[in-house]
Coordinates of C-alpha atoms and ligand atoms in Angstrom, one line a residue:
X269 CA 30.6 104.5 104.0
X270 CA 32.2 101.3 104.9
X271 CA 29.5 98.1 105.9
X272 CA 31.1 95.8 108.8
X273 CA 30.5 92.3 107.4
X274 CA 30.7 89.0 109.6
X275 CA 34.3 87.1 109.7
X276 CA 33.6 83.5 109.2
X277 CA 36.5 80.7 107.7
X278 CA 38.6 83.0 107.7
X279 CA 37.1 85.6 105.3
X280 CA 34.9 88.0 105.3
X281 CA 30.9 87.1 105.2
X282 CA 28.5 88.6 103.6
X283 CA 25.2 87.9 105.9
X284 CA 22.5 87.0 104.7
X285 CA 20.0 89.8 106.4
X286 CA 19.4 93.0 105.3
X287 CA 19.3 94.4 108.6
X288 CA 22.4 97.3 108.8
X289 CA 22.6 99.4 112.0
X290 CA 25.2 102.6 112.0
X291 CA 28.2 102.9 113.4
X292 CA 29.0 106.4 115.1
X293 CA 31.4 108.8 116.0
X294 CA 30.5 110.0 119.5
X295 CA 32.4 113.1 119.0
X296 CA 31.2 114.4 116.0
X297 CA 27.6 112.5 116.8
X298 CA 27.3 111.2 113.6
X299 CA 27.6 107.7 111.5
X300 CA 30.6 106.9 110.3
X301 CA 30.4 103.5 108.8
X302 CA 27.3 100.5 108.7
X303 CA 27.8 97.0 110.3
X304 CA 25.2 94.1 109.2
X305 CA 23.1 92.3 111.9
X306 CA 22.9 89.0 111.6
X307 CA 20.5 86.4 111.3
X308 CA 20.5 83.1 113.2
X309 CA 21.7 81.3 110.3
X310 CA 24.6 83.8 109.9
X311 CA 25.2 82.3 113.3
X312 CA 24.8 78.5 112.3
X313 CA 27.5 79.2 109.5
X314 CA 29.7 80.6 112.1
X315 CA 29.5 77.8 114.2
X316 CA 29.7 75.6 111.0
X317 CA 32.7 76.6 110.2
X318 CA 34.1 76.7 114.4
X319 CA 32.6 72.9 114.2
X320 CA 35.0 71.8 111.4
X321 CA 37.7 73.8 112.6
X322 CA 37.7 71.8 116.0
X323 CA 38.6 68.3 115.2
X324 CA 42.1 69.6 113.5
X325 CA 42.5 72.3 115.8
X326 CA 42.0 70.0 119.1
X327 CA 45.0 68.1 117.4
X328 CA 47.2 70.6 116.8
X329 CA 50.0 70.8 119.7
X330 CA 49.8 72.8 122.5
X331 CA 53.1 74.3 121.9
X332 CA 52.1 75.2 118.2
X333 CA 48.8 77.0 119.6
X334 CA 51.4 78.7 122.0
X335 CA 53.2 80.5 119.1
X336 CA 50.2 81.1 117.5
X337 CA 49.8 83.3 120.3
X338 CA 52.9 84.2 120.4
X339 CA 52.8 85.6 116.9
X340 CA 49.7 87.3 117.4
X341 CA 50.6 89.1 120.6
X342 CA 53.2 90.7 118.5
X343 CA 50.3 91.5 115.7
X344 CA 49.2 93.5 118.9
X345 CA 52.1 95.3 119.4
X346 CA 53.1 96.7 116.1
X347 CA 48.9 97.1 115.6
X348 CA 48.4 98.9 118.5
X349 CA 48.1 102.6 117.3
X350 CA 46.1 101.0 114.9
X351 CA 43.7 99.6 117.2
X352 CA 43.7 102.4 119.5
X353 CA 42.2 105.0 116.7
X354 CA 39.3 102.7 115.5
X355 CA 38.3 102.2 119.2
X356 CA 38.7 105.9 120.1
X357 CA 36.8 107.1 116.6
X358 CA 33.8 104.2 117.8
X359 CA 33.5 104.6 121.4
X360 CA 35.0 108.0 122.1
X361 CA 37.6 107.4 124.9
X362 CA 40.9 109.4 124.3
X363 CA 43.6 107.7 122.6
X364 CA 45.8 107.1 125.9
X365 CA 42.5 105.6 127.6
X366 CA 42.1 103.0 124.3
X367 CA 45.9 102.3 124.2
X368 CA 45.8 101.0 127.8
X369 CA 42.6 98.7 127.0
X370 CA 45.0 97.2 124.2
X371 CA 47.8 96.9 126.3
X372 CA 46.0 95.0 129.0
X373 CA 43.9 92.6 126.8
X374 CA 47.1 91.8 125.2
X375 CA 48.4 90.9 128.5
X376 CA 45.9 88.1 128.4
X377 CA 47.3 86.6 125.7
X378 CA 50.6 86.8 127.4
X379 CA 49.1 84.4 130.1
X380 CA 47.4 82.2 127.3
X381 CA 51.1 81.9 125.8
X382 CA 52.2 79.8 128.9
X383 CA 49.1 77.0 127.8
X384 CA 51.7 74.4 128.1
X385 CA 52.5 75.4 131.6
X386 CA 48.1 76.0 132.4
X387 CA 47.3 72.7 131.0
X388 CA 49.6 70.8 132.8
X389 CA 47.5 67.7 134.7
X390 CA 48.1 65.7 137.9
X391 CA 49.7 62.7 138.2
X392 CA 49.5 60.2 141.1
X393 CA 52.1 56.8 141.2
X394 CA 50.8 53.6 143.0
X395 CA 47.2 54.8 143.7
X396 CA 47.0 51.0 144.6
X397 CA 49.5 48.0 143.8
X398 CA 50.2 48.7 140.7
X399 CA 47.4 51.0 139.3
X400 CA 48.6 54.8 139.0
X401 CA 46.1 57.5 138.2
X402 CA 46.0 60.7 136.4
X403 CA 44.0 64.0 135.8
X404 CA 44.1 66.3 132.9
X405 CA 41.5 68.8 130.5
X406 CA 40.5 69.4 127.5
X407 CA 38.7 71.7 125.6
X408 CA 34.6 72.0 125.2
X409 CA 34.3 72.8 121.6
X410 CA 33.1 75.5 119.9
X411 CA 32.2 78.8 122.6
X412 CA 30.9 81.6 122.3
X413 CA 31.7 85.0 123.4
X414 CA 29.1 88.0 123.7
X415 CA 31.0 91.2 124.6
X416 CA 29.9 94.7 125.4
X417 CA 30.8 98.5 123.7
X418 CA 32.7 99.8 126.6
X419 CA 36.2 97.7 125.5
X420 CA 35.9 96.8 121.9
X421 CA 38.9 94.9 122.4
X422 CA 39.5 94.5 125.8
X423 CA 36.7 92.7 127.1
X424 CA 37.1 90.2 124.1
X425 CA 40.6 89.7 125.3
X426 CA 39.5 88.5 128.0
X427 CA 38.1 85.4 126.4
X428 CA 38.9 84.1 123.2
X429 CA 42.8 83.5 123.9
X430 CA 42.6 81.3 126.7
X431 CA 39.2 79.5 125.2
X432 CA 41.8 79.3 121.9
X433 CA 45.0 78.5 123.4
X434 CA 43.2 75.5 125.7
X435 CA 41.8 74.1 122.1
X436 CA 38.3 75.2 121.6
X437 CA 37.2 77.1 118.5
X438 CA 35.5 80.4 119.0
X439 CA 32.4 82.7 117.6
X440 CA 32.4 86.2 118.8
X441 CA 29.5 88.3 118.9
X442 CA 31.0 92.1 120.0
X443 CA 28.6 95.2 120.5
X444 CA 27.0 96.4 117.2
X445 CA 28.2 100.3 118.7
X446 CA 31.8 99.1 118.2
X447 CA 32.5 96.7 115.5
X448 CA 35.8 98.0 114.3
X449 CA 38.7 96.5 116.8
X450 CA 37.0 92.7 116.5
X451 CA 37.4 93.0 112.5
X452 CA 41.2 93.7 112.8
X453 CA 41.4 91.1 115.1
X454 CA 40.2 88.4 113.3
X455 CA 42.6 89.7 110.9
X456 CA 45.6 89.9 113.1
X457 CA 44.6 86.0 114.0
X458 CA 44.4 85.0 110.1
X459 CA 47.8 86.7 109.8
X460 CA 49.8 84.9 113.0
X461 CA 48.6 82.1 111.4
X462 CA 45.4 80.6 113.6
X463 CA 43.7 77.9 110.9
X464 CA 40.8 79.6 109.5
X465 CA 37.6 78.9 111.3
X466 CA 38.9 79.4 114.8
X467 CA 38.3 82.5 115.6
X468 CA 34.7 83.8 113.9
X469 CA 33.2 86.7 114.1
X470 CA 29.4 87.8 114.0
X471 CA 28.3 91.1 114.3
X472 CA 24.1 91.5 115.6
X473 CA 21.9 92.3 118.1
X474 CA 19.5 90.4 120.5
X475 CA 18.6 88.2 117.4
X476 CA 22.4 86.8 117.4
X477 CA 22.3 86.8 120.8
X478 CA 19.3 84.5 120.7
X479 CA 20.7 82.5 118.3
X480 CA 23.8 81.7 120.1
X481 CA 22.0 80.6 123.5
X482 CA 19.8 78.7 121.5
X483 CA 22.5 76.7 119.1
X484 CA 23.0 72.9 120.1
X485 CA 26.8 73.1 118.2
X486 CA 27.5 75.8 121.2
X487 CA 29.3 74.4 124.0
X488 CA 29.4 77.7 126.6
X489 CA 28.8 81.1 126.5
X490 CA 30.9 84.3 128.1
X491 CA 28.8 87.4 128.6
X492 CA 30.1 90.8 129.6
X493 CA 27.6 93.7 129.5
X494 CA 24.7 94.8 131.5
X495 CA 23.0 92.9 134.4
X496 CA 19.3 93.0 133.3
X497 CA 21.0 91.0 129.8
X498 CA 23.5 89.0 131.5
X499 CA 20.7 87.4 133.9
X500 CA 18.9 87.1 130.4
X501 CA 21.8 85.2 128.8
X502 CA 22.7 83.2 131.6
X503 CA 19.1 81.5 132.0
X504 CA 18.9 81.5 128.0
X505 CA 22.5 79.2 128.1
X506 CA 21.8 77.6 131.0
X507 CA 18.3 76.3 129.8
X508 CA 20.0 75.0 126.5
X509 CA 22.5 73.1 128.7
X510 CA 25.8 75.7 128.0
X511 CA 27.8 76.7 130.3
X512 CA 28.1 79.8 131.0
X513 CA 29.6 82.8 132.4
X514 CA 27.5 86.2 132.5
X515 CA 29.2 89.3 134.0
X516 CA 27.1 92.4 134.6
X517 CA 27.1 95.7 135.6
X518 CA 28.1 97.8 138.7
X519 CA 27.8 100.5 141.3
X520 CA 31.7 100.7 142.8
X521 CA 31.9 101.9 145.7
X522 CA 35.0 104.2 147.3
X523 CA 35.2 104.6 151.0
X524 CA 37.3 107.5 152.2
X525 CA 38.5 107.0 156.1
X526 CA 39.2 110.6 157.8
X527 CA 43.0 108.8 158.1
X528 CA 43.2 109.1 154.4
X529 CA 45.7 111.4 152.4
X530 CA 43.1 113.3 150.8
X531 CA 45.1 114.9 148.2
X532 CA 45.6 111.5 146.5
X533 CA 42.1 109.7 147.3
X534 CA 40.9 113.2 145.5
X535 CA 43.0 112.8 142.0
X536 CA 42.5 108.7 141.6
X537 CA 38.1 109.5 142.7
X538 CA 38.6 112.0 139.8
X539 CA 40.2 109.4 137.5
X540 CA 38.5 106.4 138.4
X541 CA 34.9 108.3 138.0
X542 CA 35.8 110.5 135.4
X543 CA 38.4 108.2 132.8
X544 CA 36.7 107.4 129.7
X545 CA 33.5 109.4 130.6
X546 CA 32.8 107.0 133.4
X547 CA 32.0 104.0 131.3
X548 CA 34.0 101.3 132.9
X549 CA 32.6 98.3 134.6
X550 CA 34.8 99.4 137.6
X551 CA 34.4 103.3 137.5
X552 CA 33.7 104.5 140.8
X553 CA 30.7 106.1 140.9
X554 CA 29.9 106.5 144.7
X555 CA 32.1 107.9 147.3
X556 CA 31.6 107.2 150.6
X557 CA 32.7 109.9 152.5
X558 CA 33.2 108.8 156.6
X559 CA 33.2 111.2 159.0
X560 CA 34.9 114.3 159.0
X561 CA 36.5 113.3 155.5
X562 CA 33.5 114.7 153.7
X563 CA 33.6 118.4 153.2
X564 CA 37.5 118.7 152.4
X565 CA 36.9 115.7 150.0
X566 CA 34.4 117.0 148.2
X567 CA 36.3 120.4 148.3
X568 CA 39.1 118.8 146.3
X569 CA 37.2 116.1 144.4
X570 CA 35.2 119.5 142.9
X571 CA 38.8 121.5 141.9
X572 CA 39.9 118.0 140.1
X573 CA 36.5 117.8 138.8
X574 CA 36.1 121.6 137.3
X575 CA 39.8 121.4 135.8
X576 CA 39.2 118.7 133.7
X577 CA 39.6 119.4 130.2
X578 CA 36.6 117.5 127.9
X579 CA 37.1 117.0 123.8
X580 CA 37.5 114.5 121.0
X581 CA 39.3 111.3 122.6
X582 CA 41.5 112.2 118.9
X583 CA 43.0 115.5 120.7
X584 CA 46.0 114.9 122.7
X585 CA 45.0 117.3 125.2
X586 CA 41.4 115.4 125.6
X587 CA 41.5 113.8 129.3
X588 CA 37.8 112.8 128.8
X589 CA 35.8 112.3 125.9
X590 CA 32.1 112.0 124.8
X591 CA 30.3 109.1 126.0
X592 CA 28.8 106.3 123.3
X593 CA 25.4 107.4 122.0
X594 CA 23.0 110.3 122.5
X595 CA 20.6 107.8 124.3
X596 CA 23.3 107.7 127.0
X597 CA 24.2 111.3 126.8
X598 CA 20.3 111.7 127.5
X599 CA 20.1 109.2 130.3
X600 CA 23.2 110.9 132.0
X601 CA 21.5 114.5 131.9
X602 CA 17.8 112.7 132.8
X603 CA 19.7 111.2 136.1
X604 CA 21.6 114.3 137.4
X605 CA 18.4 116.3 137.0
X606 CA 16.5 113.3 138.9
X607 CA 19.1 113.5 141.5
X608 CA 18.8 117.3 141.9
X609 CA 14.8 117.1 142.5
X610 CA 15.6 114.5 145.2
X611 CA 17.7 116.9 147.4
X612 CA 21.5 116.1 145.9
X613 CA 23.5 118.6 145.7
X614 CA 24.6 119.2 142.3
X615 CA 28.4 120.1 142.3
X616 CA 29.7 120.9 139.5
X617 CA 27.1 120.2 136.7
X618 CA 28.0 118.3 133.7
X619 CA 24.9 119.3 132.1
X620 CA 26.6 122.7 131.5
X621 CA 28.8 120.9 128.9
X622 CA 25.8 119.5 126.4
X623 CA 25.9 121.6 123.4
X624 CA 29.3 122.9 123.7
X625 CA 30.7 120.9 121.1
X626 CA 28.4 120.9 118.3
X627 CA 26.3 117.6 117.7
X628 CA 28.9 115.6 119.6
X629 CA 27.2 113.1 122.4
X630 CA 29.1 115.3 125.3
X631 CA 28.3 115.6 129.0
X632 CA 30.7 117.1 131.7
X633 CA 31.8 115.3 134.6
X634 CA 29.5 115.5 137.3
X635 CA 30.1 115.8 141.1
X636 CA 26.9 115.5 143.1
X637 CA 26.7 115.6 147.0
X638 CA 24.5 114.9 150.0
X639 CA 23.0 111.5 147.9
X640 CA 21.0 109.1 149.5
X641 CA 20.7 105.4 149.3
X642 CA 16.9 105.7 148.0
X643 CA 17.7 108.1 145.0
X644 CA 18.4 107.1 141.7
X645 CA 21.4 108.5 141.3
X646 CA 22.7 106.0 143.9
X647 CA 20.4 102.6 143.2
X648 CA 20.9 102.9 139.4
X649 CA 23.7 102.5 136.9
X650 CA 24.4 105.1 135.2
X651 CA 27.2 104.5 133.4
X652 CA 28.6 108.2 132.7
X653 CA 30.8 110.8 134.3
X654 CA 28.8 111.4 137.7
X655 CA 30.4 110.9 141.0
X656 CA 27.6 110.7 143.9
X657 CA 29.2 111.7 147.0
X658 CA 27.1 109.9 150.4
X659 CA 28.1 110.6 153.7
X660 CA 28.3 108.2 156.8
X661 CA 30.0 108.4 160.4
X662 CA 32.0 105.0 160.7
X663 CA 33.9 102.3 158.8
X664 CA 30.9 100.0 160.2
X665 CA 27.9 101.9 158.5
X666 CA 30.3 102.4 155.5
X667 CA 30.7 98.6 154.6
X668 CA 27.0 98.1 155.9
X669 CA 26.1 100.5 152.6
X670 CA 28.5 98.9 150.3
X671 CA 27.3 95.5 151.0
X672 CA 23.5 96.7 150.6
X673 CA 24.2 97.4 147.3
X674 CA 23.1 94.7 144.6
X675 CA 26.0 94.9 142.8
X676 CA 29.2 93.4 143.8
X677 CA 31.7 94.4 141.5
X678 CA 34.4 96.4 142.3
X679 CA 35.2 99.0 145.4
X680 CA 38.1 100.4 147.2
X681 CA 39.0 101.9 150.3
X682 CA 41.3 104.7 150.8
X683 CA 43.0 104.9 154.0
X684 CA 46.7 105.2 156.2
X685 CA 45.3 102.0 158.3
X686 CA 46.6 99.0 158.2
X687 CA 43.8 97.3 160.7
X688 CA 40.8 99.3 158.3
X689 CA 42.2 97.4 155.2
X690 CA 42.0 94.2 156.6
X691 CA 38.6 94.4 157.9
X692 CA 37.3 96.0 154.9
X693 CA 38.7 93.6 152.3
X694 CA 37.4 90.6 154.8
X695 CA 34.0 92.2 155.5
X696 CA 32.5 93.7 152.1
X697 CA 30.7 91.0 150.0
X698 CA 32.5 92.4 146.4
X699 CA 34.4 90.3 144.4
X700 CA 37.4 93.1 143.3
X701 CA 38.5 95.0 145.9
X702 CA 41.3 98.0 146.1
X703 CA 43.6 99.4 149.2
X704 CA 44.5 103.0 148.1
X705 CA 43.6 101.3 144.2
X706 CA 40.4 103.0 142.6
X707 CA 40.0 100.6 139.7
X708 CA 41.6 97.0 141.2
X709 CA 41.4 95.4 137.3
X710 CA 43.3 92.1 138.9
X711 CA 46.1 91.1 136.2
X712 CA 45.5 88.7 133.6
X713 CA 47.2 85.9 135.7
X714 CA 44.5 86.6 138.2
X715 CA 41.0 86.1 137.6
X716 CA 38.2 88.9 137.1
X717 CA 34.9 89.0 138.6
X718 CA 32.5 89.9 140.7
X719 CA 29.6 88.7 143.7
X720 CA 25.9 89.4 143.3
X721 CA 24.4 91.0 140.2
X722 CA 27.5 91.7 138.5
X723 CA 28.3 87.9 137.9
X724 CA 26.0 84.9 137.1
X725 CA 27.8 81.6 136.6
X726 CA 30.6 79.7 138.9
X727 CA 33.2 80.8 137.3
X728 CA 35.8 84.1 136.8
X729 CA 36.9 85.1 133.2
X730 CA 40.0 84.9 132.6
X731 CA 43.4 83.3 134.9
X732 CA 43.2 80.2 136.2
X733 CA 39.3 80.4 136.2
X734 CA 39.2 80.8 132.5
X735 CA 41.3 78.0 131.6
X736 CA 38.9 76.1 134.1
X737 CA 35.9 77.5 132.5
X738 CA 36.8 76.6 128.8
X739 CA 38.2 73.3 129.9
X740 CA 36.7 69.6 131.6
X741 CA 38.3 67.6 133.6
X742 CA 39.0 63.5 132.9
X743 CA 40.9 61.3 135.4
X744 CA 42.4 58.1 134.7
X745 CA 43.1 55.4 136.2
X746 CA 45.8 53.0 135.1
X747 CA 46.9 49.3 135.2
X748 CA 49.2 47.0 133.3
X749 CA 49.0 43.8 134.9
X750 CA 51.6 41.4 134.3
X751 CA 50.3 38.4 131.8
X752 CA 51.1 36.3 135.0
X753 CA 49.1 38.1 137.7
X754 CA 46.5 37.4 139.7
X755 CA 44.1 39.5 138.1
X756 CA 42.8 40.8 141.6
X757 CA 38.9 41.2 139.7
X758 CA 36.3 41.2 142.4
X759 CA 32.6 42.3 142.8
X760 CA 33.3 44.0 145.4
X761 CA 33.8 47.7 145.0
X762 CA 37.7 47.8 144.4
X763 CA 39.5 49.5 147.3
X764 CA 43.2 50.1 147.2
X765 CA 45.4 47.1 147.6
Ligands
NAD167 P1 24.6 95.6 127.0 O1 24.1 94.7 128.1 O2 23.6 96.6 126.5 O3 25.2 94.8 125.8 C1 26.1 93.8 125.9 C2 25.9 92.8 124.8 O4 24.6 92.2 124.8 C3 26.1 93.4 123.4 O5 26.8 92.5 122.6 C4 24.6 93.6 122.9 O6 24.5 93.5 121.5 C5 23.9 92.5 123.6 N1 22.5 92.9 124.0 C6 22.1 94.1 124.3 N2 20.8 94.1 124.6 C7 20.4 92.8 124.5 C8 19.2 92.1 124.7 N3 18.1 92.8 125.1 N4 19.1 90.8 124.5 C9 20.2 90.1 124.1 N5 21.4 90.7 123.9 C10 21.5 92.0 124.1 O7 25.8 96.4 127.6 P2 26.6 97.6 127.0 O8 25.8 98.8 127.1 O9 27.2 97.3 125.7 O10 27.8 97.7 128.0 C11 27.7 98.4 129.2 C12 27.4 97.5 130.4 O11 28.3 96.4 130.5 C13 27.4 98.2 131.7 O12 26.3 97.7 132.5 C14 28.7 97.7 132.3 O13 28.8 97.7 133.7 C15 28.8 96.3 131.8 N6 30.1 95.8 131.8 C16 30.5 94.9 132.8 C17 31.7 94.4 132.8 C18 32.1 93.4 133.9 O14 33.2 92.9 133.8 N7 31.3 93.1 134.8 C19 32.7 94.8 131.9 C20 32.4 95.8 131.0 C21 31.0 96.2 130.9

């Protein structure tokens, strides 16, 4: 069985621990390779080796670390079959489902290819007589990126291009459930010709983590994963004096106005809830049903819902697979059974599902009506295939739920109004919102992010926030006096002439 090392300089690393967790295959439910957990000075020597990297790489052009992007956005393309499989065999989304997460993190280094353009600065002429003054950034240093399993290679995306393209040097620390896209991509780097020491990898758990938030050579911190660790991460990095951004998890909301085409608000709630298994930080996992939408939604919702055909994300005809670990698999079942003892109506019952395919980590998708706001069904993540359908009677009491939630991710609103759109995207405190758009993933030329407990930090990942994030700002201010000037020096605080 193959052991996941660390990628550090360039090469692989052997760690220094002893610590090995296994890697599985959700759909057979069984390990399939090791990966070694790191110890903090397997972090140190990553951040060694990012530290020595930096002073040549801060010198190198920006347009040579555009074509260095360049040439690894077209490693991505002719890799991405490639990639696709070893995220499907780790995390057990279909193949289609891990051939779009490639595509749209590789869209993010299409954005970091146009660094030249990003890092442009600002220029003023004749700020006063003969003094001119100008802006522009530069990099931190060496960051650090701390990624969940849901997009081995996605969510990664999201960071290390622009933090590499704007001229720091990177240490990535992905989940230990999902090792195998990071490896080939700190391959695919080596091979577009990145100087070794840029990109590192470290694979670990909390220790890692630790260790990064704690490292003085560690200039900021990205986060993606779970609220409850991203508040952790963000205090740990912002006592150490990093900055950082943390982005956690979600509840997405969906509201349905009677006005809707039902027909299509039923096939994308299917999708959006359902697509791989329900473990995206933007699923939807509540509907808000508004008035007399509710029954015939749910009507349709439950014929998408019981037609959907679950198996190995390997099998083409697969249009969900399992979800990561058993632990989930057993959290999923635990929740739809608490929501059944609260009063929910249990729909169509993915529970029915567990077992069906031998050891596999399978549960059905799940369609569960009449929830309230007090169960925990609704407060809780649950990060799986269950759709929790809540009724209300106006547009009014619909936002008034969606911004009682804690979470602020993502939601959407499905409607033929014009005048309903605008107040809902002005009105509900979420930072990603859709019109008629289940899963409103802005594009990589926009940023991502979201309000409340899905987001700690100032800043958005990537866009124009990320180049902001991985960047500081210097302004200068210019003279050249001519030998025989009046030099103009006063005490005074200088004003412009
Ligand atoms: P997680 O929080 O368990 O793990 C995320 C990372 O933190 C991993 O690298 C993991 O090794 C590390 N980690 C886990 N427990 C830790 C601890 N106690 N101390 C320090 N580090 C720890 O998240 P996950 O289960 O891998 O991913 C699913 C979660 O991520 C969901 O909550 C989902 O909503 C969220 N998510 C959010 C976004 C977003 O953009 N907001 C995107 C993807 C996933």
């Amino acid at each position: 069985m193959r052991t996941y090392e660390h990628w550090i300089a360039g090469r692989q690393h052997r760690g220094e621990g002893d610590r090995l967790t296994d890697v599985f295959d959700p759909a057979l439910g069984a390990p399939q390779a090791q990966v070694r957990l790191a110890t903090a000075n397997d972090v140190d020597a990553a951040v060694g080796a990012a530290t020595q990297a930096q002073a040549s790489w801060l010198q190198t052009s920006v347009t040579a670390r555009s074509r260095i992007m360049f040439a690894f956005r077209e490693l991505l393309v002719q890799h991405e079959d490639e990639l696709a499989h070893v995220i499907s065999s780790e995390h057990g989304k279909t193949l289609d489902d891990a051939r779009g997460e490639v595509v749209r993190g590789r869209e993010v280094v299409e954005f970091a290819c146009g660094i030249p353009q990003l890092l442009k600065g600002e220029f003023n002429d004749q700020v006063s007589g003969g003094v001119d003054s100008h802006s522009f950034r530069q990099p931190l240093g060496v960051v650090a990126g701390i990624t969940p399993f849901n997009f081995p290679i996605m969510v990664p995306l999201w960071m290390h291009p622009v933090a590499i393209a704007c001229g720091n040097t990177f240490v990535l620390k992905p989940s230990e459930r999902v090792p195998g896209a990071s490896d080939l991509v700190a391959r695919l780097y080596a091979q577009a010709g990145l100087p070794d020491g840029v990109f590192n990898v470290v694979h670990g758990d909390r220790t890692a983590v630790d260790a990064i938030l704690e490292h003085p050579g560690i200039a900021a911190v990205s986060f993606v994963g779970s609220t409850p660790v991203a508040r952790y991460v963000h205090e740990g990095a912002t006592r150490t004096g990093k900055r950082v951004q943390a982005l956690g998890g979600a509840k997405n909301h969906a509201v349905v106005m009677p006005d809707a085409d039902l027909d299509f608000a039923a096939d994308h709630l299917a999708a959006a809830g359902y697509g791989s298994a329900g473990q995206r930080c933007m699923a939807i996992s509540a509907v808000v049903a508004v008035g007399p939408a509710a029954d015939t939604l749910v009507d349709k919702v439950r014929e998408r819902t019981r037609a959907l055909k679950v198996g190995a994300g390997s099998d083409p005809d697969t249009e969900m697979g399992p979800v990561v670990t058993q632990a989930s698999r057993d959290r999923i079942v635990d929740y739809i059974g608490q929501g059944e003892s609260a009063g929910a109506k249990v729909v169509v019952d993915g529970r029915e599902v567990v077992g069906e395919h031998g050891d596999g980590f399978f549960v059905g998708p799940t369609l569960i009506d009449h929830v309230s706001t007090d169960m925990s069904v609704y407060t809780d993540e649950i990060f799986g295939p269950v759709l929790a359908v809540l009724r209300v009677d106006s547009l009014d009491e619909a936002i008034e739920l969606v911004n009682a939630n804690p979470y602020g991710n993502g939601t959407a609103v499905f409607t033929s109004s014009g005048e309903v759109a605008r107040t809902f995207q002005r009105r509900v405190s979420v930072g990603m919102i859709g019109i008629n758009v289940p899963v409103p993933v802005p594009m990589a030329f926009h940023s991502f992010g979201g309000w409340k407990d899905s987001l700690f930090g100032d800043h958005h990942i990537h866009g124009p926030d990320g180049v902001r994030f991985y960047t500081q700002a210097k302004v200068v201010t210019t003279r050249w006096p001519h030998v025989s000037e009046n030099s103009l020096a006063q005490l005074n605080f200088p004003t412009a002439q």
